[in-house]
Structure formats: structure tokens, C-alpha cells
Amino acid sequence: MQKIKDMYALALEDSHWSVPQNFDAMFNWNYDPERTAMMGLYRKGVEMQWDASERLDWSQELDEDNPEQLPDEMLPINGMAEFEKMSRKEKANVRKHFQAWQLSQFMQGEQGALICTAKIVTQVPDMDSKFYASTQVIDEARHVESYKRLLEKFELAYPMTKPLQDLIEQTLRDSRWDMTYLGMQVVIEGLALASFAQIRDNAQNPLAAAVNAYVMQDESRHVAFGRLALRDYYPQLTEKERDEREEFLLEASYLMRDRFDAVEVWKNLGLDPVACGEHMYHSGFMAKFRSSLFTRILPIVKDVGLWGPRIRKGYEEMGVIDYADQNVDELQRADESIALEFDARRRHIESIAARAAGTTATAAAE
């Protein structure tokens, strides 16, 4: 099997990326838990660990024409004249490249989350948060592994996009611990949940759907972690400090909303990226998708107290303000329930296969 480094459709400038850091490693000599809710989340994080090699059935293969078996409505250039006149083989290649590009961003983003969460463990002052963040570090490593193994079946990968790289770099470079939470736990993880859900809920390929379902089960806890930590902290800040964070949120929201243009894919396939971008902008599905990205972000932003006039106006102009009233607790419970349904489905299939094998063996013996 090819290695990921040999699968990149575009040449990498370097095999490593170094981001300079400037923050203090914080020790805390008070080991007694201070927040029941945070420690409850830590216990849950410990109890819900899973092994990607065991929980997922990697013997399943991807579809040749449509790897994740997603509806073409989810392909951004579906309906575009250039796409519609392609042969079946050419369309299959477009689907493969776009899906590999999307999964690559998931994988790259999860490595960003891995590094950011390790930074949180080092930097956050309270022991409760250090405890929980330590469970998230292993979660993120498992997510990188899962997406890497799924991409290996594509035999194709793409580098991290510039907008995602810019936001991760900005998040890592900031010396304030809460900005790491805000950039990663709220914005990047929140947007990722909406993207994962699109595949979990629409992919007909069982492996692709299951990978995203299980990752979402973890990620919903991660967003809850950021919510708990920041809700206690932000009331202590001055109005000027909160305004600065609201400005960061708006900039990050615009940046991440526009990172789904997949310009790297269209250029690599010899398509006009400007024409593709124009089609995507006017696509009904993509407009709905861009808006839905904020389902998990706005309720958290509002809940932690970053809800001044400027940020409300910004989200109103983006057309996503209504998502502020989403019940994130219900969404988290749904993510957990759906993941357990995937477990139950696999056990059911395995039990049927075992019974069938037993029947065959009995018949052969007779």
C-alpha cells in the first residue's frame, strides 16, 4: 500500500511545517477538581476511548465511481456545463479528487487539533482542563489515524489549504490560552462537525459514514469542553478584551466559510477555478452548506458571552444568525446516539454473518 506522502496530488513545499511558539508552560499545584461539569466531561472522555483498528471494519472497500457513494448534489460543480458533458470515467475522477481533497482537509485539520490540544494541556492554568484536554489529545491522534487510513483507500491526498493553515497558525502563535480554545475548539472543530455530518448522514459507503460518525462522537465533546472553559473565563475580561475576541471570531468565520472552494482540485483537474467558484457560489446546495457550517459555532459563541452588537451584526450579514438558538446539548446527544447506532448495525451484520457461516459449516459436515 502506498504511503500518504506518496499520494499527494500536488507537490509539497516541505514535509514539515514549523510554527514558532511564545507561551509559558503552566504548572498547577492544586490537584483538587474545581468544576464538577469539567471533571464529568473528563470521565466521559476516558470511558469513551476507542480503537480505530477494532471499531471500524477496514476490510470494506470504496466504490470505484463514487468512493463514498455521496449524492452528486453534494459535488460543488454538479450541474455545471463542463461537468455534465464529461464521460462517466471523467466524472468518477472528479468525485474521487473532490472527496479525497475534503478528507485530506479533515486529516490535516485533525493534526492541527492534535497540536493545539497539546498546547492547551501545557498552557491552560486549571488542572480540570488539563485533565480533559489530555483525553482529547489521544482522540485527535485517533482521528488523524482514521482519516489517514480512509485516504489510503483512495490512494490520493491533498495538502492543507491556505485558509485552514492560516487559521491554525494564527491560533498556535497567539500566546493567550483562551485563543487556542476559541480558534480550535470553537471555530475549527465547530465547522468540522458540520462537514463531518454531511458525510455521516449522506454517504452510502458504510466505512466512510462510520468513520465520520465515530469522529463526531468525540468532537461533540471537544466543543463542549471549549464551551465550559470559556464560559467561566470570559465574564472576567474587559469589554475591550471581549471585543478583540469577537473580531477574531468574525475574521475566522469568514476565512473558514470560504475555504471550501476546492480551488486546488479544479486547477489540478484542468478546470477553470474561477468558473467553478462562480458556479459554487450560486449553487443552492453549497449556499445551504455554507450556512449550516455555523450550526455548532453560534450557540457556543453566544453561550460563552461573546455576543456584542458587532458580532451579531456580522453574523446577520452572513445570514446565519438564526443558528444562535440551536440546542447544542441536543446535537451532542444525537451525535452520540448515531454513533451507537453504527455500532449496533455492525454487530447485527456480524451476527448474521456468523450464523450464516455456522449454517454452512453444519451443512458441509452433514
Coordinates of C-alpha atoms in Angstrom, one line a residue:
M1 CA 0.0 0.0 0.0
Q2 CA 1.2 3.5 -0.9
K3 CA 2.2 5.9 1.9
I4 CA 0.4 9.1 2.3
K5 CA 3.5 11.1 1.4
D6 CA 3.5 9.5 -2.0
M7 CA -0.2 10.1 -2.6
Y8 CA -0.3 13.9 -2.7
A9 CA -1.8 15.1 -5.9
L10 CA 0.2 18.4 -5.5
A11 CA 3.8 18.7 -4.6
L12 CA 4.5 19.6 -1.0
E13 CA 6.8 22.6 -0.4
D14 CA 8.2 20.7 2.6
S15 CA 7.4 17.6 4.5
H16 CA 7.3 19.6 7.8
W17 CA 5.7 22.8 8.9
S18 CA 7.2 24.7 11.9
V19 CA 5.1 27.3 13.8
P20 CA 7.1 29.4 16.3
Q21 CA 5.6 29.5 19.8
N22 CA 5.7 32.0 22.6
F23 CA 3.9 31.0 25.7
D24 CA 4.5 29.8 29.2
A25 CA 4.1 26.2 30.3
M26 CA 1.8 26.4 33.3
F27 CA 2.1 24.1 36.3
N28 CA -0.7 24.0 39.0
W29 CA 0.0 22.6 42.5
N30 CA -3.7 22.4 43.3
Y31 CA -4.8 18.9 42.2
D32 CA -8.3 19.0 43.6
P33 CA -11.0 19.3 40.9
E34 CA -12.8 22.7 41.0
R35 CA -15.5 22.1 38.4
T36 CA -17.8 19.1 38.6
A37 CA -19.0 19.5 35.0
M38 CA -15.5 19.6 33.6
M39 CA -14.4 16.5 35.6
G40 CA -17.6 14.8 34.4
L41 CA -16.5 15.5 30.8
Y42 CA -13.1 14.2 31.6
R43 CA -14.5 10.9 33.0
K44 CA -16.7 10.6 29.9
G45 CA -13.6 11.2 27.7
V46 CA -11.8 8.4 29.5
E47 CA -14.6 6.0 29.3
M48 CA -15.4 6.6 25.6
Q49 CA -12.0 5.9 24.2
W50 CA -12.0 3.5 21.2
D51 CA -9.5 1.8 18.9
A52 CA -9.8 2.6 15.2
S53 CA -8.5 -0.8 14.3
E54 CA -11.2 -2.6 16.3
R55 CA -14.3 -0.4 16.0
L56 CA -14.1 0.1 12.2
D57 CA -14.2 -2.6 9.6
W58 CA -11.3 -1.7 7.3
S59 CA -12.0 -4.7 5.0
Q60 CA -14.7 -2.6 3.4
E61 CA -13.8 -1.1 0.1
L62 CA -14.8 2.2 -1.6
D63 CA -16.9 2.5 -4.8
E64 CA -14.9 2.9 -8.0
D65 CA -17.1 5.6 -9.5
N66 CA -18.1 7.4 -6.3
P67 CA -15.8 6.4 -3.4
E68 CA -18.0 7.5 -0.5
Q69 CA -21.2 7.0 -2.5
L70 CA -22.4 10.5 -2.0
P71 CA -25.2 12.1 -4.0
D72 CA -23.9 14.2 -6.8
E73 CA -25.8 17.2 -5.3
M74 CA -23.0 17.3 -2.8
L75 CA -20.4 17.8 -5.5
P76 CA -19.9 21.6 -5.8
I77 CA -19.7 21.6 -9.6
N78 CA -22.7 19.3 -10.1
G79 CA -24.9 20.9 -12.8
M80 CA -22.0 22.9 -14.3
A81 CA -21.9 22.5 -18.1
E82 CA -18.3 21.3 -18.0
F83 CA -19.1 18.6 -15.6
E84 CA -22.3 17.5 -17.2
K85 CA -20.6 16.9 -20.6
M86 CA -17.9 14.7 -19.0
S87 CA -17.7 11.0 -19.6
R88 CA -18.6 8.6 -16.8
K89 CA -14.9 8.0 -16.2
E90 CA -14.1 11.7 -16.0
K91 CA -17.0 12.3 -13.6
A92 CA -15.7 9.5 -11.4
N93 CA -12.3 11.1 -11.4
V94 CA -13.8 14.4 -10.3
R95 CA -15.7 12.8 -7.5
K96 CA -12.6 10.9 -6.3
H97 CA -10.5 14.0 -6.3
F98 CA -13.0 16.2 -4.5
Q99 CA -13.8 13.6 -1.9
A100 CA -10.1 13.0 -1.3
W101 CA -9.4 16.7 -1.0
Q102 CA -12.2 17.1 1.6
L103 CA -11.0 14.1 3.6
S104 CA -7.4 15.4 3.4
Q105 CA -8.6 18.7 5.0
F106 CA -10.2 16.6 7.7
M107 CA -7.0 14.7 8.3
Q108 CA -4.8 17.9 8.2
G109 CA -7.2 19.7 10.5
E110 CA -7.2 16.9 13.0
Q111 CA -3.4 17.1 13.1
G112 CA -3.9 20.8 13.8
A113 CA -6.3 19.9 16.6
L114 CA -3.8 17.4 18.0
I115 CA -1.1 20.0 18.3
C116 CA -3.5 22.7 19.6
T117 CA -4.9 20.4 22.3
A118 CA -1.3 19.5 23.4
K119 CA -0.7 23.2 23.7
I120 CA -3.8 23.6 25.8
V121 CA -2.6 20.9 28.2
T122 CA 0.7 22.8 28.6
Q123 CA -0.8 26.2 28.8
V124 CA -4.2 26.2 30.5
P125 CA -3.9 27.2 34.2
D126 CA -6.6 24.9 35.8
M127 CA -6.0 21.2 36.4
D128 CA -9.5 20.2 35.4
S129 CA -8.9 21.5 31.9
K130 CA -5.5 19.8 31.7
F131 CA -7.1 16.5 32.6
Y132 CA -9.8 16.7 29.9
A133 CA -7.5 18.1 27.2
S134 CA -5.2 15.1 27.8
T135 CA -8.1 12.8 26.7
Q136 CA -8.7 14.9 23.7
V137 CA -5.0 14.6 22.6
I138 CA -5.5 10.8 22.1
D139 CA -8.9 11.5 20.5
E140 CA -7.2 13.7 17.9
A141 CA -4.4 11.2 17.2
R142 CA -7.1 8.5 16.6
H143 CA -8.9 10.9 14.2
V144 CA -5.7 11.5 12.2
E145 CA -5.2 7.8 12.0
S146 CA -8.8 7.1 10.9
Y147 CA -8.8 9.7 8.1
K148 CA -5.3 8.6 7.1
R149 CA -6.4 5.0 6.7
L150 CA -9.5 6.1 4.8
L151 CA -7.4 8.2 2.4
E152 CA -5.1 5.2 1.8
K153 CA -8.1 3.5 0.1
F154 CA -8.4 6.5 -2.2
E155 CA -4.6 6.3 -3.0
L156 CA -4.9 10.1 -3.2
A157 CA -4.4 13.1 -0.9
Y158 CA -4.1 16.9 -1.0
P159 CA -2.1 19.3 1.1
M160 CA -3.7 21.6 3.7
T161 CA -5.5 24.6 2.2
K162 CA -4.1 28.0 2.8
P163 CA -7.1 29.3 4.7
L164 CA -7.0 26.4 7.1
Q165 CA -3.3 26.7 7.5
D166 CA -3.6 30.5 8.2
L167 CA -6.2 30.0 10.9
I168 CA -4.2 27.2 12.6
E169 CA -1.1 29.2 12.5
Q170 CA -2.9 32.3 14.0
T171 CA -4.3 30.1 16.7
L172 CA -1.0 28.5 17.6
R173 CA 1.0 31.7 17.5
D174 CA -1.3 33.5 20.0
S175 CA 0.2 33.3 23.5
R176 CA -3.2 33.5 25.2
W177 CA -4.6 30.2 26.2
D178 CA -8.2 31.1 25.6
M179 CA -7.4 32.0 21.9
T180 CA -6.3 28.4 21.3
Y181 CA -9.7 27.3 22.6
L182 CA -11.5 29.8 20.5
G183 CA -9.7 29.1 17.3
M184 CA -9.6 25.3 17.6
Q185 CA -12.3 24.1 20.0
V186 CA -15.0 26.6 18.8
V187 CA -14.3 27.6 15.2
I188 CA -12.3 24.8 13.5
E189 CA -13.9 21.9 15.5
G190 CA -17.4 23.5 15.2
L191 CA -17.1 23.9 11.4
A192 CA -15.7 20.4 11.1
L193 CA -18.7 18.9 12.9
A194 CA -21.0 20.3 10.2
S195 CA -18.8 19.0 7.5
F196 CA -18.5 15.5 9.1
A197 CA -22.2 15.4 9.4
Q198 CA -22.7 15.9 5.7
I199 CA -20.8 12.6 5.0
R200 CA -22.1 10.7 8.0
D201 CA -25.7 11.4 7.0
N202 CA -25.4 11.1 3.2
A203 CA -22.6 8.6 2.4
Q204 CA -23.9 5.2 1.3
N205 CA -20.5 3.7 1.8
P206 CA -20.6 2.1 5.3
L207 CA -16.9 2.8 6.1
A208 CA -16.9 6.4 5.1
A209 CA -20.1 7.0 7.1
A210 CA -18.9 5.2 10.1
V211 CA -15.5 7.0 10.3
N212 CA -17.3 10.3 10.4
A213 CA -19.9 9.1 12.9
Y214 CA -17.3 8.0 15.4
V215 CA -15.2 11.1 14.9
M216 CA -18.3 13.2 15.5
Q217 CA -19.0 11.4 18.7
D218 CA -15.6 12.6 20.1
E219 CA -15.7 16.1 18.5
S220 CA -19.0 17.0 20.1
R221 CA -17.3 16.5 23.5
H222 CA -14.4 18.7 22.4
V223 CA -16.7 21.6 21.5
A224 CA -18.5 21.1 24.9
F225 CA -15.0 21.4 26.5
G226 CA -14.3 24.7 24.9
R227 CA -17.7 25.9 25.9
L228 CA -17.3 25.0 29.6
A229 CA -13.8 26.5 29.8
L230 CA -14.6 29.8 28.1
R231 CA -18.0 30.3 29.7
D232 CA -16.3 30.6 33.1
Y233 CA -13.4 32.8 31.8
Y234 CA -14.9 35.4 29.5
P235 CA -17.1 37.2 32.1
Q236 CA -13.8 38.1 33.8
L237 CA -12.5 40.0 30.7
T238 CA -12.9 43.7 30.0
E239 CA -15.2 44.9 27.2
K240 CA -12.1 45.7 25.1
E241 CA -10.7 42.2 25.5
R242 CA -14.1 40.6 24.6
D243 CA -14.3 42.9 21.5
E244 CA -10.9 41.7 20.4
R245 CA -12.0 38.1 20.6
E246 CA -15.3 38.9 18.8
E247 CA -13.2 40.4 16.0
F248 CA -11.1 37.3 15.8
L249 CA -14.2 35.1 15.6
L250 CA -15.7 37.1 12.7
E251 CA -12.5 37.0 10.8
A252 CA -12.1 33.3 11.4
S253 CA -15.7 32.6 10.4
Y254 CA -15.3 34.4 7.1
L255 CA -12.0 32.7 6.4
M256 CA -13.3 29.2 7.1
R257 CA -16.6 29.7 5.4
D258 CA -14.7 30.5 2.2
R259 CA -12.2 27.6 2.5
F260 CA -14.5 25.1 0.7
D261 CA -13.8 26.5 -2.8
A262 CA -11.6 23.5 -3.5
V263 CA -9.6 25.6 -6.0
E264 CA -6.7 23.1 -5.7
V265 CA -8.9 20.3 -7.1
W266 CA -10.2 22.3 -10.0
K267 CA -6.8 23.6 -11.1
N268 CA -5.3 20.1 -10.7
L269 CA -8.0 18.6 -13.0
G270 CA -7.6 21.3 -15.6
L271 CA -10.9 23.1 -14.9
D272 CA -11.3 26.8 -14.7
P273 CA -11.2 27.6 -10.9
V274 CA -12.9 30.9 -11.4
A275 CA -15.8 29.4 -13.3
C276 CA -16.1 26.6 -10.8
G277 CA -16.1 29.1 -7.9
E278 CA -18.8 31.1 -9.6
H279 CA -20.9 28.0 -10.1
M280 CA -20.4 27.0 -6.4
Y281 CA -21.3 30.5 -5.2
H282 CA -24.7 30.3 -6.9
S283 CA -25.3 26.6 -6.1
G284 CA -28.3 26.2 -3.9
F285 CA -26.8 23.2 -2.1
M286 CA -23.5 25.0 -1.4
A287 CA -25.2 28.1 -0.1
K288 CA -27.2 25.9 2.3
F289 CA -24.0 24.0 3.2
R290 CA -22.0 27.2 3.9
S291 CA -24.8 28.4 6.2
S292 CA -25.1 25.1 8.0
L293 CA -21.4 25.2 8.9
F294 CA -22.3 27.6 11.7
T295 CA -24.8 25.3 13.4
R296 CA -22.3 24.3 16.1
I297 CA -20.5 27.7 16.4
L298 CA -23.1 30.4 17.0
P299 CA -24.8 28.7 20.0
I300 CA -21.3 28.3 21.7
V301 CA -20.3 31.9 20.9
K302 CA -23.5 33.2 22.4
D303 CA -23.3 31.0 25.4
V304 CA -19.7 32.0 26.3
G305 CA -20.6 35.7 26.3
L306 CA -19.1 36.9 23.0
W307 CA -22.3 38.3 21.8
G308 CA -21.9 42.0 21.4
P309 CA -23.6 44.2 18.7
R310 CA -20.7 43.9 16.3
I311 CA -20.5 40.1 16.2
R312 CA -24.3 39.9 16.0
K313 CA -24.3 42.3 13.0
G314 CA -21.5 40.3 11.3
Y315 CA -23.4 37.0 11.6
E316 CA -26.6 38.7 10.5
E317 CA -24.8 39.9 7.3
M318 CA -23.6 36.3 6.8
G319 CA -27.2 35.1 7.0
V320 CA -26.5 32.6 9.9
I321 CA -27.8 34.5 13.0
D322 CA -30.7 32.1 13.4
Y323 CA -28.3 29.3 14.3
A324 CA -27.5 31.0 17.6
D325 CA -30.6 29.4 19.1
Q326 CA -29.6 25.8 18.3
N327 CA -29.6 23.5 21.2
V328 CA -26.1 22.2 21.2
D329 CA -26.8 19.7 24.0
E330 CA -29.4 18.0 21.9
L331 CA -27.0 18.0 18.9
Q332 CA -24.3 16.3 21.1
R333 CA -26.7 13.7 22.4
A334 CA -27.8 13.0 18.8
D335 CA -24.1 12.6 17.7
E336 CA -23.6 10.0 20.5
S337 CA -26.8 8.2 19.7
I338 CA -26.0 7.9 16.0
A339 CA -22.5 6.6 16.7
L340 CA -24.0 3.9 18.9
E341 CA -26.5 3.0 16.1
F342 CA -23.5 2.4 13.8
D343 CA -22.0 0.0 16.5
A344 CA -25.3 -1.8 16.7
R345 CA -25.6 -2.1 12.9
R346 CA -22.1 -3.6 12.7
R347 CA -22.9 -6.1 15.5
H348 CA -26.1 -7.1 13.7
I349 CA -24.3 -7.7 10.4
E350 CA -21.5 -9.7 12.1
S351 CA -24.1 -11.9 14.0
I352 CA -25.9 -12.6 10.7
A353 CA -22.5 -13.5 9.0
A354 CA -21.6 -15.7 12.0
R355 CA -24.9 -17.6 11.8
A356 CA -24.6 -18.0 8.1
A357 CA -21.0 -19.3 8.5
G358 CA -22.2 -21.8 11.2
T359 CA -25.1 -23.0 9.0
T360 CA -22.7 -23.5 6.1
A361 CA -20.2 -25.4 8.3
T362 CA -23.0 -27.7 9.6
A363 CA -24.3 -28.4 6.2
A364 CA -20.8 -29.3 5.0
A365 CA -20.3 -31.6 7.9
E366 CA -23.6 -33.5 7.2

